[in-house]
Coordinates of C-alpha atoms in Angstrom, one line a residue:
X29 CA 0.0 0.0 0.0
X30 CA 1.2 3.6 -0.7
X31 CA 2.2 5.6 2.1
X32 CA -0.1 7.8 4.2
X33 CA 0.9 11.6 4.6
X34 CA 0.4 11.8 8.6
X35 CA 2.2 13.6 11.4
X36 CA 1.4 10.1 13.9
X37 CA 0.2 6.9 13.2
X38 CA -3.3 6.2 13.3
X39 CA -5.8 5.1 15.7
X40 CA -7.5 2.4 13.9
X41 CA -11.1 0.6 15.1
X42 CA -10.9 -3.1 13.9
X43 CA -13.9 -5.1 13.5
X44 CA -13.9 -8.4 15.7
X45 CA -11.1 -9.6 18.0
X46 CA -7.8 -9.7 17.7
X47 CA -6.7 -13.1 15.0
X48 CA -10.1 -12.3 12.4
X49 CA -9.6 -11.8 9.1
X50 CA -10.8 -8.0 9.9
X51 CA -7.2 -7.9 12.1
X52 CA -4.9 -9.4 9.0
X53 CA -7.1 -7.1 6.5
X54 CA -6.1 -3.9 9.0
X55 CA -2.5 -5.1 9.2
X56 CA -1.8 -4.4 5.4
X57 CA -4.5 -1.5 4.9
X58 CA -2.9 0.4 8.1
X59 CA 0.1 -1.3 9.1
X60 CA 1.3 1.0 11.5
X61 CA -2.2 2.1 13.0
X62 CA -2.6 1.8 16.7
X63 CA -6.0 -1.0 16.8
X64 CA -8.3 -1.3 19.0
X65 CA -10.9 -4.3 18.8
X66 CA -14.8 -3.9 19.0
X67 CA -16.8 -6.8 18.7
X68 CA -20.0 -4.9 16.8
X69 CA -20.5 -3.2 13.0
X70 CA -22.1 0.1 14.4
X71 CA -20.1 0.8 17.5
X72 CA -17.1 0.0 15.1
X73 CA -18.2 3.3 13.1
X74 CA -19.3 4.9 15.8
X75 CA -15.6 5.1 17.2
X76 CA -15.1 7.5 14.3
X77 CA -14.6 10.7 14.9
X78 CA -12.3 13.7 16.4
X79 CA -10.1 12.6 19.6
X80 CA -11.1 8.9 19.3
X81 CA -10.7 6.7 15.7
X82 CA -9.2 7.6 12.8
X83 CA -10.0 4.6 10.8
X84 CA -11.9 1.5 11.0
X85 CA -11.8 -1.7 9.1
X86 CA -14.7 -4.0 8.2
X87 CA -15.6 -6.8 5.9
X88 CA -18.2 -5.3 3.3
X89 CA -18.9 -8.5 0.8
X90 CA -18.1 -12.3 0.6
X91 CA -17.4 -13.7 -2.5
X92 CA -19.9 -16.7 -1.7
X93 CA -21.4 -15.2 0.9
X94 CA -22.4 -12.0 -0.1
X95 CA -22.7 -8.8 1.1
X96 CA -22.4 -7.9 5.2
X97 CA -25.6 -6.2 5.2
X98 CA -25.4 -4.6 8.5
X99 CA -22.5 -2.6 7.1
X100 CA -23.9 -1.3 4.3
X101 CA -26.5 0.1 6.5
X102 CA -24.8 1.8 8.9
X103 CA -22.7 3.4 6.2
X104 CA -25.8 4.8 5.6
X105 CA -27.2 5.6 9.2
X106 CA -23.4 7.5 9.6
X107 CA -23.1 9.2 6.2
X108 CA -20.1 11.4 7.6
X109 CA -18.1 8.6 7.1
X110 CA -16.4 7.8 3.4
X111 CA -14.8 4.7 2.7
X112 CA -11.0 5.4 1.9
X113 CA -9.6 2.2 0.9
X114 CA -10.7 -1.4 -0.1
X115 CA -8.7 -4.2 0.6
X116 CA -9.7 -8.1 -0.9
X117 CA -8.3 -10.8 1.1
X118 CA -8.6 -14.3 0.4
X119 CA -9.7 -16.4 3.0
X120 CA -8.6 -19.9 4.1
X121 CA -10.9 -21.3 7.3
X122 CA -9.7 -24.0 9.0
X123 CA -11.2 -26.2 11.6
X124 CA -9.4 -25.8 15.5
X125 CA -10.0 -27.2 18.3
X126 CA -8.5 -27.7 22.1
X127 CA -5.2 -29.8 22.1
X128 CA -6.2 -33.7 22.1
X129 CA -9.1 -33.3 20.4
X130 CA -9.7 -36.0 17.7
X131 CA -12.1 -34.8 14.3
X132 CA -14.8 -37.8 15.2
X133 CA -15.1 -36.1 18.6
X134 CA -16.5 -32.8 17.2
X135 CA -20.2 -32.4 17.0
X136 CA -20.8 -28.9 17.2
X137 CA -19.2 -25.7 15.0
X138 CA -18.8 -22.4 16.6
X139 CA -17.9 -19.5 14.3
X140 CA -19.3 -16.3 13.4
X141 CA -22.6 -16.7 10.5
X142 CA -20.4 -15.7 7.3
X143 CA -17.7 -18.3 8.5
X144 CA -20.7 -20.7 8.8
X145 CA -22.5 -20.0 5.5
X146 CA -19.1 -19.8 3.8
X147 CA -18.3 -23.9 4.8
X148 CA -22.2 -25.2 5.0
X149 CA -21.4 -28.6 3.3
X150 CA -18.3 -29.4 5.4
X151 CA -20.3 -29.3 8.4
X152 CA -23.6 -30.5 7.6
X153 CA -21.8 -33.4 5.4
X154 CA -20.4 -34.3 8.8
X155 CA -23.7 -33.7 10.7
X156 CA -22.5 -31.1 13.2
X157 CA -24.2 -28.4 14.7
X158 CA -23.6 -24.8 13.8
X159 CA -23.4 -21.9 16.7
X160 CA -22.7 -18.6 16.0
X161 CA -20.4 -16.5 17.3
X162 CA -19.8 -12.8 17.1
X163 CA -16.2 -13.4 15.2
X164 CA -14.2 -15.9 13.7
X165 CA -11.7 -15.5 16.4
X166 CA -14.1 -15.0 19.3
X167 CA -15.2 -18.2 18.4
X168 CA -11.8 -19.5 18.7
X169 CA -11.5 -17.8 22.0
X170 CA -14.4 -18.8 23.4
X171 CA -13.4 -22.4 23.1
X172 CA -9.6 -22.1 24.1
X173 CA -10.7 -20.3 27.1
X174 CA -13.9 -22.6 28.2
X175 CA -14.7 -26.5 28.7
X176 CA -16.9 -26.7 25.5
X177 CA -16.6 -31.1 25.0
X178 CA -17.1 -31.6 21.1
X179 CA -16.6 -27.7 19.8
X180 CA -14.2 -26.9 16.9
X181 CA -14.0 -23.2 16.0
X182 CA -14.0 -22.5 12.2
X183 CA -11.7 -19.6 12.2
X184 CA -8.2 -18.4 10.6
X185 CA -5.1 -20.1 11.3
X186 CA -3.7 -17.2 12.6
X187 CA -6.6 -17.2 15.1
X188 CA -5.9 -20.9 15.9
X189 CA -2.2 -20.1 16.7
X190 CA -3.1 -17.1 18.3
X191 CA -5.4 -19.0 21.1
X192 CA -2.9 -22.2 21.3
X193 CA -5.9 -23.9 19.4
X194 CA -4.9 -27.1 17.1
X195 CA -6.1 -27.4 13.4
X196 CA -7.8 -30.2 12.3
X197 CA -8.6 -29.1 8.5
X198 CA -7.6 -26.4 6.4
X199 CA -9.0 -24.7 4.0
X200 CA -12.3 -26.4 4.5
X201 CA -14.4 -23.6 2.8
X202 CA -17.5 -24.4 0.5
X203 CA -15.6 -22.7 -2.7
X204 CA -11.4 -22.5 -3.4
X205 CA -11.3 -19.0 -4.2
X206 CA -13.2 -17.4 -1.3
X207 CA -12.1 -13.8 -0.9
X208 CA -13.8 -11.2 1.0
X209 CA -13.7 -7.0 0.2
X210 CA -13.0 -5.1 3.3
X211 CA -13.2 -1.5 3.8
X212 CA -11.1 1.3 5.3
X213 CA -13.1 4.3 6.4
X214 CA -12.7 7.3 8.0
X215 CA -14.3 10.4 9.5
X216 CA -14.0 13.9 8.7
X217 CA -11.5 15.4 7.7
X218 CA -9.9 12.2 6.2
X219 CA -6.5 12.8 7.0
X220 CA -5.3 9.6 6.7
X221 CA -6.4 8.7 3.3
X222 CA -4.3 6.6 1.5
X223 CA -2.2 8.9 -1.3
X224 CA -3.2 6.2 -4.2
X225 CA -5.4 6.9 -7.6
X226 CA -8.8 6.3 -6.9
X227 CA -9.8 2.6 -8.7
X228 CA -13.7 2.6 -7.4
X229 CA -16.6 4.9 -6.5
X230 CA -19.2 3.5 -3.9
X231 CA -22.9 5.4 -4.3
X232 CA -26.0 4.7 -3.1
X233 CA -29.6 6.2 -4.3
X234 CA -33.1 6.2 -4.5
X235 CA -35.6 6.3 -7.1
X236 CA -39.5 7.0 -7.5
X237 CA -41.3 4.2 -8.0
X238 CA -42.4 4.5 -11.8
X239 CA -41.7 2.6 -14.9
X240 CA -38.2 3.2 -16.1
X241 CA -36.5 5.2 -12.9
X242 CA -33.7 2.8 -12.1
X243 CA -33.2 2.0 -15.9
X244 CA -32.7 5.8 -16.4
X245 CA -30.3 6.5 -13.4
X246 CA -28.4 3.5 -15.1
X247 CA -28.5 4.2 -18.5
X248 CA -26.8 7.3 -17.0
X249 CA -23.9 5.6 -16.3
X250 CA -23.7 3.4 -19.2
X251 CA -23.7 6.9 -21.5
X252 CA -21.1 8.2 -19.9
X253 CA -18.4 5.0 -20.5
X254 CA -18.8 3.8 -16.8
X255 CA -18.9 0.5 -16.0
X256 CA -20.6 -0.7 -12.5
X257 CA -19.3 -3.4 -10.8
X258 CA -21.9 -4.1 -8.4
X259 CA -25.8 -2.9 -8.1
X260 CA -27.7 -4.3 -4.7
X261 CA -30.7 -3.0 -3.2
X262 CA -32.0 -2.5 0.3
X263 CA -34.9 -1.9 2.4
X264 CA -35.4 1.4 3.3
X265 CA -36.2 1.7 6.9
X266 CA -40.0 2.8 8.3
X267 CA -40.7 3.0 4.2
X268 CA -42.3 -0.4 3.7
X269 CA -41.0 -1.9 0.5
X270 CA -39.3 0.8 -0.8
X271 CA -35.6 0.1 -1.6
X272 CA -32.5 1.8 -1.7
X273 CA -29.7 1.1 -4.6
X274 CA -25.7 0.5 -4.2
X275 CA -23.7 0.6 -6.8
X276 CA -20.1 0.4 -7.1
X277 CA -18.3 1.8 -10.2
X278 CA -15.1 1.2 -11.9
X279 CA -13.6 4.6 -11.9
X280 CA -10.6 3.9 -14.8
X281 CA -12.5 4.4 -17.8
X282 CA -15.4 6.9 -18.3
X283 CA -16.6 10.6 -17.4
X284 CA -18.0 10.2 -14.3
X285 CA -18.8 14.0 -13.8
X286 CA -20.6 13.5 -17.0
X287 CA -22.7 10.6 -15.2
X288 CA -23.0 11.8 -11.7
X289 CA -24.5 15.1 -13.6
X290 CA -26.8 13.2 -15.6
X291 CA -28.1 10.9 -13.1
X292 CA -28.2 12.9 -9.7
X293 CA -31.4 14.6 -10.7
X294 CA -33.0 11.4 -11.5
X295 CA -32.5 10.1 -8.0
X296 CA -33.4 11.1 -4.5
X297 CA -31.0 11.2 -1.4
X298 CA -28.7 10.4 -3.7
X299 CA -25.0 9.7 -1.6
X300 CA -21.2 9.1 -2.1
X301 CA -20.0 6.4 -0.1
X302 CA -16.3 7.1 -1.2
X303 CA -13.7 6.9 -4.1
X304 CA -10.9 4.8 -3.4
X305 CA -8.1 3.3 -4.4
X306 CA -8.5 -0.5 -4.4
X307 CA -5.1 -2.8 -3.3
X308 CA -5.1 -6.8 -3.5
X309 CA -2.4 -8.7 -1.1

């Protein structure tokens, strides 16, 4: 990653505990940050802000597992916030378990619910029991710390070593090239953006509800050379089926003032979630 113009190093909010994939993701998106761990999506954003955070790190979308919806909407619910950075990591889970524990003794899996619906037919092919946990390595904590007779975490091996935990399988997710996006993001006034070319823009938008409104705030884009990456859509709250639109666009080819012009008139509450550079291990 390109350095960061900063007079200290920054005071980075990672999602989880220490050993998730959210930790390794903020290791190469801040390497020299200062983290602190907070087991919850809001609070994690909620840490943002002048004399506490500078950054924060969380997953946004699974490969197999799709997006972390409770992200999305609290990038909404704290629209102060940009997304600076965007990090895909591949991820390897592996089955761990206490020391002296055999695989035919395991009957339950403890992990958090993406870690679960990620490596659904290793489990159930064995007819285990899924629990959820808040994180990957909480989960792995949990059961290095507790008397839990038949548990295996499904976590990261650096969560395993981390909790003295032994592996029993690796790479046991459901497809080979699982990778998940994570996000850096920051508060106002986004001093510690990272001095890279912006690769994506993140915006979000709603429409009436009429023959032809998306198609036109799309059709936008598409005259203006822009290609989108992504288009999602989500409830919008206390507005009973009514639905708000993501989309994320590949910023290296097109005008995009030509298409945020365009299209911004056609919308209502229409948002920028960020532009970012995006960096691969």
């Amino acid at each position: 990653m390109c350095p960061e113009e900063r007079a200290r190093p920054p005071r980075v909010t990672v999602y989880g505990q220490a050993g998730t994939y959210s930790h390794a993701a903020a290791c190469r998106l801040a390497p020299d940050g200062h983290y602190q761990f907070i087991d919850d999506f809001e609070e994690a954003l909620r840490s943002l802000g002048p004399d506490r955070a500078d950054l924060a790190v969380l997953p946004l979308e699974n490969s197999s597992a799709g997006s972390v919806l409770p992200v999305l909407d609290n990038l909404i619910k704290y629209r102060q916030l940009q997304i600076v950075a965007e990090l895909t990591l591949p991820i390897h889970h592996v089955l761990a378990a206490k020391p002296g524990t055999r695989l035919e003794d395991i009957t339950t899996v403890h992990s958090h619910d993406q870690a679960l619906r990620q490596t659904r037919s290793f489990w159930r092919a064995k007819g285990w029991q899924p629990v959820p946990a808040r994180s990957t390595a909480g989960a792995a904590s949990h059961i290095a710390q507790d008397r839990l007779p038949g548990y295996a975490a499904i976590c990261s091996a650096f969560a395993a070593d981390l909790n003295g935990l032994t592996i029993l399988a690796r790479d046991i997710q459901d497809v080979a090239e699982n990778s998940t996006r994570f996000v850096l993001v920051a508060a106002p006034p986004f001093s510690y953006r990272p001095q890279a070319p912006a690769g994506k823009g993140a915006y979000t938008f709603t429409v009436s509800h009429e023959s032809g409104a998306l198609l036109a705030v799309l059709q936008a884009f598409a005259d203006a050379g822009l290609n989108l990456v992504k288009l999602e859509s989500r409830p919008v709250p206390q507005h009973p089926f009514k639905y708000r639109f993501f989309v994320d666009i590949d910023l290296q080819a097109g005008d995009l003032d030509r298409a945020l012009t365009a299209c911004q008139p056609l919308c209502r509450d229409f948002h920028c979630l960020g532009q970012y550079p995006v960096f691969t291990p």
